[in-house]
């Protein structure tokens, strides 16, 4: 009743999901910080060091759609609880794997972490399941804003637990996943799930027959391409700064500034969408990504240019990713929301995986500037898709 009487306010359940997302992204930050370092110590050879992290991404890409099917059948809350319990197991497996120097165990731990992420990635969609259309952009934005906390908590956990006397390096970082999982279970336990329709055969058939509009395709392409460009340029920027002789401390600060730029705008992105509309917001996101590539192509090439580019990259990702998710939520029906959200996040996971694994290869084969040319082309395609898809119905 409160939501109906005061539609300008988000329900308390949205804030709970934002905290869940903060925990999810905290686990992600810790994982990306320690995965290669732990893998390097236990891998049979240097080429295998990133295999655990690769398996994590592969698990997300493979299991995102099955996770959406599970939640369509059994509900959001059972899915999120299942993911959180998997995270606890991942933390225990990772802790003992590092303690016993078991590389196979480490790979298994990151695979389980990928299972958890497959469920947790749907927090932002769960936040808008029962929201009226005007509040959906703010709901998605608020949940993604949980990354602001993760940008600070994740490094704090990694630095504080990375090397503790009496424990193998990084083992307690993996153990922290169990604590994050337990905290998630507590939050999901108090979260009030919105009511959805039962996934009957009639509704499933309606979902299969629901048209895939140009706006839905544009929404999926926007989120997925923005994630791919962000991952690709962020990782390759680290390699480029290293080749430039930039110190580890300076490059770390640049990446942290990028991560803050990714999530801090989430506090207002929903309001921006509400005021200026989907078209201008999404196009602005692509323009910022285009500006990032142009700076790399025609800028000075120094550390300051890299830092500014990474900040623009983070803000551009934020507008594109959140805007794409909100646009998708606007056009989905109750019948097809689970299936289309599953397809959307599967495509994002595949593109994010490609963006995470290809930087070193592209840096070797075509170099930094040509990589930015490829990203520029991708952003121009996205800009045109959004402009055309939103012309008839959106401002």
mmCIF file of C-alpha atoms in Angstrom, residues 142-359:
data_model
loop_
_atom_site.group_PDB
_atom_site.id
_atom_site.type_symbol
_atom_site.label_atom_id
_atom_site.label_comp_id
_atom_site.label_asym_id
_atom_site.label_seq_id
_atom_site.Cartn_x
_atom_site.Cartn_y
_atom_site.Cartn_z
ATOM 1 C CA UNK A 142 20.322 1.598 -6.838
ATOM 2 C CA UNK A 143 21.175 -2.096 -6.910
ATOM 3 C CA UNK A 144 24.216 -1.563 -9.150
ATOM 4 C CA UNK A 145 25.273 1.254 -6.791
ATOM 5 C CA UNK A 146 26.184 -1.472 -4.317
ATOM 6 C CA UNK A 147 29.465 -1.586 -6.231
ATOM 7 C CA UNK A 148 30.524 1.653 -4.526
ATOM 8 C CA UNK A 149 30.847 -0.223 -1.237
ATOM 9 C CA UNK A 150 32.582 -3.122 -2.967
ATOM 10 C CA UNK A 151 35.197 -0.789 -4.471
ATOM 11 C CA UNK A 152 36.400 -0.066 -0.929
ATOM 12 C CA UNK A 153 35.552 -3.249 0.993
ATOM 13 C CA UNK A 154 37.049 -5.635 -1.590
ATOM 14 C CA UNK A 155 40.596 -4.175 -1.522
ATOM 15 C CA UNK A 156 40.378 -3.878 2.271
ATOM 16 C CA UNK A 157 39.658 -7.608 2.580
ATOM 17 C CA UNK A 158 42.367 -8.521 0.060
ATOM 18 C CA UNK A 159 45.030 -6.421 1.783
ATOM 19 C CA UNK A 160 43.974 -7.331 5.322
ATOM 20 C CA UNK A 161 43.698 -11.096 4.797
ATOM 21 C CA UNK A 162 46.194 -11.633 1.989
ATOM 22 C CA UNK A 163 49.123 -12.499 4.231
ATOM 23 C CA UNK A 164 48.355 -13.561 7.793
ATOM 24 C CA UNK A 165 50.817 -15.473 9.958
ATOM 25 C CA UNK A 166 49.940 -19.148 10.292
ATOM 26 C CA UNK A 167 47.967 -19.316 7.043
ATOM 27 C CA UNK A 168 49.000 -19.773 3.454
ATOM 28 C CA UNK A 169 48.947 -16.516 1.439
ATOM 29 C CA UNK A 170 45.443 -15.678 0.165
ATOM 30 C CA UNK A 171 43.805 -18.642 1.929
ATOM 31 C CA UNK A 172 41.875 -16.359 4.294
ATOM 32 C CA UNK A 173 40.732 -14.271 1.335
ATOM 33 C CA UNK A 174 38.984 -17.373 0.033
ATOM 34 C CA UNK A 175 37.635 -18.095 3.498
ATOM 35 C CA UNK A 176 36.046 -14.626 3.447
ATOM 36 C CA UNK A 177 33.733 -15.893 0.687
ATOM 37 C CA UNK A 178 32.050 -18.095 3.289
ATOM 38 C CA UNK A 179 31.410 -15.052 5.455
ATOM 39 C CA UNK A 180 30.039 -13.149 2.460
ATOM 40 C CA UNK A 181 27.765 -16.094 1.680
ATOM 41 C CA UNK A 182 26.432 -16.248 5.231
ATOM 42 C CA UNK A 183 25.768 -12.489 5.196
ATOM 43 C CA UNK A 184 23.960 -12.880 1.878
ATOM 44 C CA UNK A 185 21.725 -15.606 3.286
ATOM 45 C CA UNK A 186 20.808 -13.298 6.165
ATOM 46 C CA UNK A 187 19.896 -10.468 3.777
ATOM 47 C CA UNK A 188 17.958 -12.699 1.393
ATOM 48 C CA UNK A 189 16.129 -14.130 4.401
ATOM 49 C CA UNK A 190 14.665 -10.729 5.280
ATOM 50 C CA UNK A 191 14.107 -9.696 1.651
ATOM 51 C CA UNK A 192 10.421 -9.584 0.712
ATOM 52 C CA UNK A 193 10.080 -11.143 -2.712
ATOM 53 C CA UNK A 194 7.524 -9.605 -5.034
ATOM 54 C CA UNK A 195 4.779 -11.848 -6.263
ATOM 55 C CA UNK A 196 5.127 -13.211 -9.758
ATOM 56 C CA UNK A 197 2.932 -15.417 -11.890
ATOM 57 C CA UNK A 198 3.429 -19.140 -11.828
ATOM 58 C CA UNK A 199 5.479 -20.550 -14.698
ATOM 59 C CA UNK A 200 2.678 -22.636 -16.201
ATOM 60 C CA UNK A 201 2.944 -24.187 -19.678
ATOM 61 C CA UNK A 202 0.593 -21.470 -20.949
ATOM 62 C CA UNK A 203 2.880 -18.718 -19.706
ATOM 63 C CA UNK A 204 5.978 -20.502 -21.008
ATOM 64 C CA UNK A 205 4.364 -20.769 -24.428
ATOM 65 C CA UNK A 206 3.496 -17.066 -24.285
ATOM 66 C CA UNK A 207 7.123 -16.304 -23.467
ATOM 67 C CA UNK A 208 8.302 -18.241 -26.510
ATOM 68 C CA UNK A 209 5.878 -16.345 -28.754
ATOM 69 C CA UNK A 210 6.589 -12.894 -27.301
ATOM 70 C CA UNK A 211 8.142 -10.650 -29.972
ATOM 71 C CA UNK A 212 11.764 -9.570 -29.651
ATOM 72 C CA UNK A 213 11.566 -5.887 -30.491
ATOM 73 C CA UNK A 214 14.292 -3.557 -31.721
ATOM 74 C CA UNK A 215 14.321 -1.912 -28.283
ATOM 75 C CA UNK A 216 14.986 -5.252 -26.567
ATOM 76 C CA UNK A 217 17.807 -6.054 -29.014
ATOM 77 C CA UNK A 218 19.267 -2.587 -28.470
ATOM 78 C CA UNK A 219 19.075 -3.043 -24.689
ATOM 79 C CA UNK A 220 20.910 -6.378 -24.835
ATOM 80 C CA UNK A 221 23.543 -5.084 -27.259
ATOM 81 C CA UNK A 222 24.104 -1.962 -25.161
ATOM 82 C CA UNK A 223 24.772 -3.797 -21.896
ATOM 83 C CA UNK A 224 26.828 -6.572 -23.499
ATOM 84 C CA UNK A 225 28.978 -4.359 -25.735
ATOM 85 C CA UNK A 226 29.621 -1.885 -22.922
ATOM 86 C CA UNK A 227 30.777 -4.735 -20.670
ATOM 87 C CA UNK A 228 33.038 -6.138 -23.378
ATOM 88 C CA UNK A 229 34.611 -2.755 -24.169
ATOM 89 C CA UNK A 230 35.062 -1.985 -20.474
ATOM 90 C CA UNK A 231 36.727 -5.312 -19.651
ATOM 91 C CA UNK A 232 38.911 -5.214 -22.759
ATOM 92 C CA UNK A 233 40.221 -1.675 -22.321
ATOM 93 C CA UNK A 234 40.531 -1.898 -18.522
ATOM 94 C CA UNK A 235 42.692 -5.028 -18.610
ATOM 95 C CA UNK A 236 44.722 -3.888 -21.592
ATOM 96 C CA UNK A 237 45.270 -0.478 -19.974
ATOM 97 C CA UNK A 238 46.989 -2.264 -17.099
ATOM 98 C CA UNK A 239 49.330 -3.963 -19.573
ATOM 99 C CA UNK A 240 49.980 -0.692 -21.388
ATOM 100 C CA UNK A 241 50.767 1.179 -18.160
ATOM 101 C CA UNK A 242 53.171 -1.588 -17.181
ATOM 102 C CA UNK A 243 54.956 -1.312 -20.543
ATOM 103 C CA UNK A 244 55.135 2.476 -20.003
ATOM 104 C CA UNK A 245 56.997 1.928 -16.749
ATOM 105 C CA UNK A 246 54.157 3.203 -14.557
ATOM 106 C CA UNK A 247 54.636 1.998 -10.986
ATOM 107 C CA UNK A 248 52.339 -0.553 -9.397
ATOM 108 C CA UNK A 249 50.991 1.950 -6.871
ATOM 109 C CA UNK A 250 50.103 4.500 -9.553
ATOM 110 C CA UNK A 251 48.498 1.934 -11.842
ATOM 111 C CA UNK A 252 46.528 0.523 -8.905
ATOM 112 C CA UNK A 253 45.184 3.993 -8.103
ATOM 113 C CA UNK A 254 44.204 4.430 -11.759
ATOM 114 C CA UNK A 255 42.264 1.153 -11.748
ATOM 115 C CA UNK A 256 40.619 2.036 -8.430
ATOM 116 C CA UNK A 257 39.562 5.410 -9.881
ATOM 117 C CA UNK A 258 38.098 3.492 -12.818
ATOM 118 C CA UNK A 259 36.131 1.145 -10.534
ATOM 119 C CA UNK A 260 34.767 4.061 -8.505
ATOM 120 C CA UNK A 261 33.764 5.767 -11.768
ATOM 121 C CA UNK A 262 31.937 2.574 -12.747
ATOM 122 C CA UNK A 263 29.706 2.474 -9.693
ATOM 123 C CA UNK A 264 29.506 5.913 -8.055
ATOM 124 C CA UNK A 265 27.281 7.393 -10.820
ATOM 125 C CA UNK A 266 24.754 4.643 -10.031
ATOM 126 C CA UNK A 267 23.505 6.848 -7.213
ATOM 127 C CA UNK A 268 22.017 9.193 -9.832
ATOM 128 C CA UNK A 269 21.831 7.176 -13.069
ATOM 129 C CA UNK A 270 18.209 6.223 -12.465
ATOM 130 C CA UNK A 271 17.311 9.865 -11.917
ATOM 131 C CA UNK A 272 19.160 10.809 -15.110
ATOM 132 C CA UNK A 273 17.147 8.250 -17.074
ATOM 133 C CA UNK A 274 13.942 9.555 -15.539
ATOM 134 C CA UNK A 275 14.755 13.163 -16.453
ATOM 135 C CA UNK A 276 16.362 12.791 -19.891
ATOM 136 C CA UNK A 277 14.970 9.471 -21.120
ATOM 137 C CA UNK A 278 16.550 6.252 -22.340
ATOM 138 C CA UNK A 279 17.703 7.578 -25.694
ATOM 139 C CA UNK A 280 19.823 10.447 -24.391
ATOM 140 C CA UNK A 281 21.185 8.442 -21.459
ATOM 141 C CA UNK A 282 22.267 5.446 -23.528
ATOM 142 C CA UNK A 283 23.664 7.609 -26.301
ATOM 143 C CA UNK A 284 25.604 9.620 -23.714
ATOM 144 C CA UNK A 285 27.061 6.357 -22.412
ATOM 145 C CA UNK A 286 28.262 5.378 -25.866
ATOM 146 C CA UNK A 287 29.631 8.880 -26.487
ATOM 147 C CA UNK A 288 31.731 8.612 -23.325
ATOM 148 C CA UNK A 289 33.022 5.210 -24.447
ATOM 149 C CA UNK A 290 33.796 6.720 -27.864
ATOM 150 C CA UNK A 291 35.624 9.591 -26.134
ATOM 151 C CA UNK A 292 37.708 6.999 -24.286
ATOM 152 C CA UNK A 293 38.831 5.402 -27.544
ATOM 153 C CA UNK A 294 39.514 8.765 -29.212
ATOM 154 C CA UNK A 295 41.656 9.836 -26.265
ATOM 155 C CA UNK A 296 43.702 6.672 -26.667
ATOM 156 C CA UNK A 297 44.002 7.207 -30.421
ATOM 157 C CA UNK A 298 44.853 10.905 -30.457
ATOM 158 C CA UNK A 299 45.858 11.763 -26.880
ATOM 159 C CA UNK A 300 49.337 12.238 -25.467
ATOM 160 C CA UNK A 301 49.604 8.611 -24.424
ATOM 161 C CA UNK A 302 50.942 9.488 -20.970
ATOM 162 C CA UNK A 303 49.726 8.335 -17.571
ATOM 163 C CA UNK A 304 47.389 11.309 -17.171
ATOM 164 C CA UNK A 305 45.656 10.432 -20.451
ATOM 165 C CA UNK A 306 45.325 6.802 -19.321
ATOM 166 C CA UNK A 307 43.809 7.905 -16.012
ATOM 167 C CA UNK A 308 41.276 10.220 -17.672
ATOM 168 C CA UNK A 309 40.437 7.519 -20.205
ATOM 169 C CA UNK A 310 39.792 4.956 -17.483
ATOM 170 C CA UNK A 311 37.488 7.354 -15.636
ATOM 171 C CA UNK A 312 35.534 8.097 -18.835
ATOM 172 C CA UNK A 313 35.401 4.356 -19.496
ATOM 173 C CA UNK A 314 33.875 3.717 -16.067
ATOM 174 C CA UNK A 315 31.199 6.405 -16.383
ATOM 175 C CA UNK A 316 30.360 5.354 -19.951
ATOM 176 C CA UNK A 317 29.984 1.741 -18.822
ATOM 177 C CA UNK A 318 27.693 2.816 -15.998
ATOM 178 C CA UNK A 319 25.264 4.739 -18.215
ATOM 179 C CA UNK A 320 25.260 2.020 -20.875
ATOM 180 C CA UNK A 321 25.009 -0.998 -18.573
ATOM 181 C CA UNK A 322 22.382 0.407 -16.217
ATOM 182 C CA UNK A 323 20.504 2.083 -19.040
ATOM 183 C CA UNK A 324 20.476 -1.141 -21.045
ATOM 184 C CA UNK A 325 19.156 -3.128 -18.086
ATOM 185 C CA UNK A 326 16.464 -0.549 -17.363
ATOM 186 C CA UNK A 327 15.435 -0.404 -21.035
ATOM 187 C CA UNK A 328 15.128 -4.189 -21.094
ATOM 188 C CA UNK A 329 13.005 -4.134 -17.924
ATOM 189 C CA UNK A 330 10.682 -1.583 -19.524
ATOM 190 C CA UNK A 331 9.762 -3.798 -22.462
ATOM 191 C CA UNK A 332 9.593 -7.238 -20.875
ATOM 192 C CA UNK A 333 6.300 -8.813 -19.912
ATOM 193 C CA UNK A 334 5.565 -10.948 -16.851
ATOM 194 C CA UNK A 335 5.580 -14.015 -19.086
ATOM 195 C CA UNK A 336 8.916 -13.502 -20.845
ATOM 196 C CA UNK A 337 10.956 -11.604 -18.272
ATOM 197 C CA UNK A 338 12.832 -14.634 -16.906
ATOM 198 C CA UNK A 339 13.753 -16.057 -20.295
ATOM 199 C CA UNK A 340 14.818 -12.718 -21.798
ATOM 200 C CA UNK A 341 16.736 -11.715 -18.671
ATOM 201 C CA UNK A 342 18.525 -15.065 -18.864
ATOM 202 C CA UNK A 343 19.402 -14.497 -22.518
ATOM 203 C CA UNK A 344 20.491 -10.936 -21.749
ATOM 204 C CA UNK A 345 22.845 -11.905 -18.923
ATOM 205 C CA UNK A 346 24.183 -14.909 -20.856
ATOM 206 C CA UNK A 347 25.145 -12.616 -23.730
ATOM 207 C CA UNK A 348 26.710 -10.176 -21.243
ATOM 208 C CA UNK A 349 28.674 -13.002 -19.600
ATOM 209 C CA UNK A 350 29.985 -14.239 -22.955
ATOM 210 C CA UNK A 351 31.025 -10.733 -24.014
ATOM 211 C CA UNK A 352 32.575 -10.009 -20.612
ATOM 212 C CA UNK A 353 34.525 -13.274 -20.880
ATOM 213 C CA UNK A 354 35.795 -12.316 -24.325
ATOM 214 C CA UNK A 355 36.739 -8.903 -22.989
ATOM 215 C CA UNK A 356 38.630 -10.460 -20.085
ATOM 216 C CA UNK A 357 40.593 -13.055 -22.066
ATOM 217 C CA UNK A 358 41.472 -11.199 -25.271
ATOM 218 C CA UNK A 359 43.453 -8.128 -24.050
#
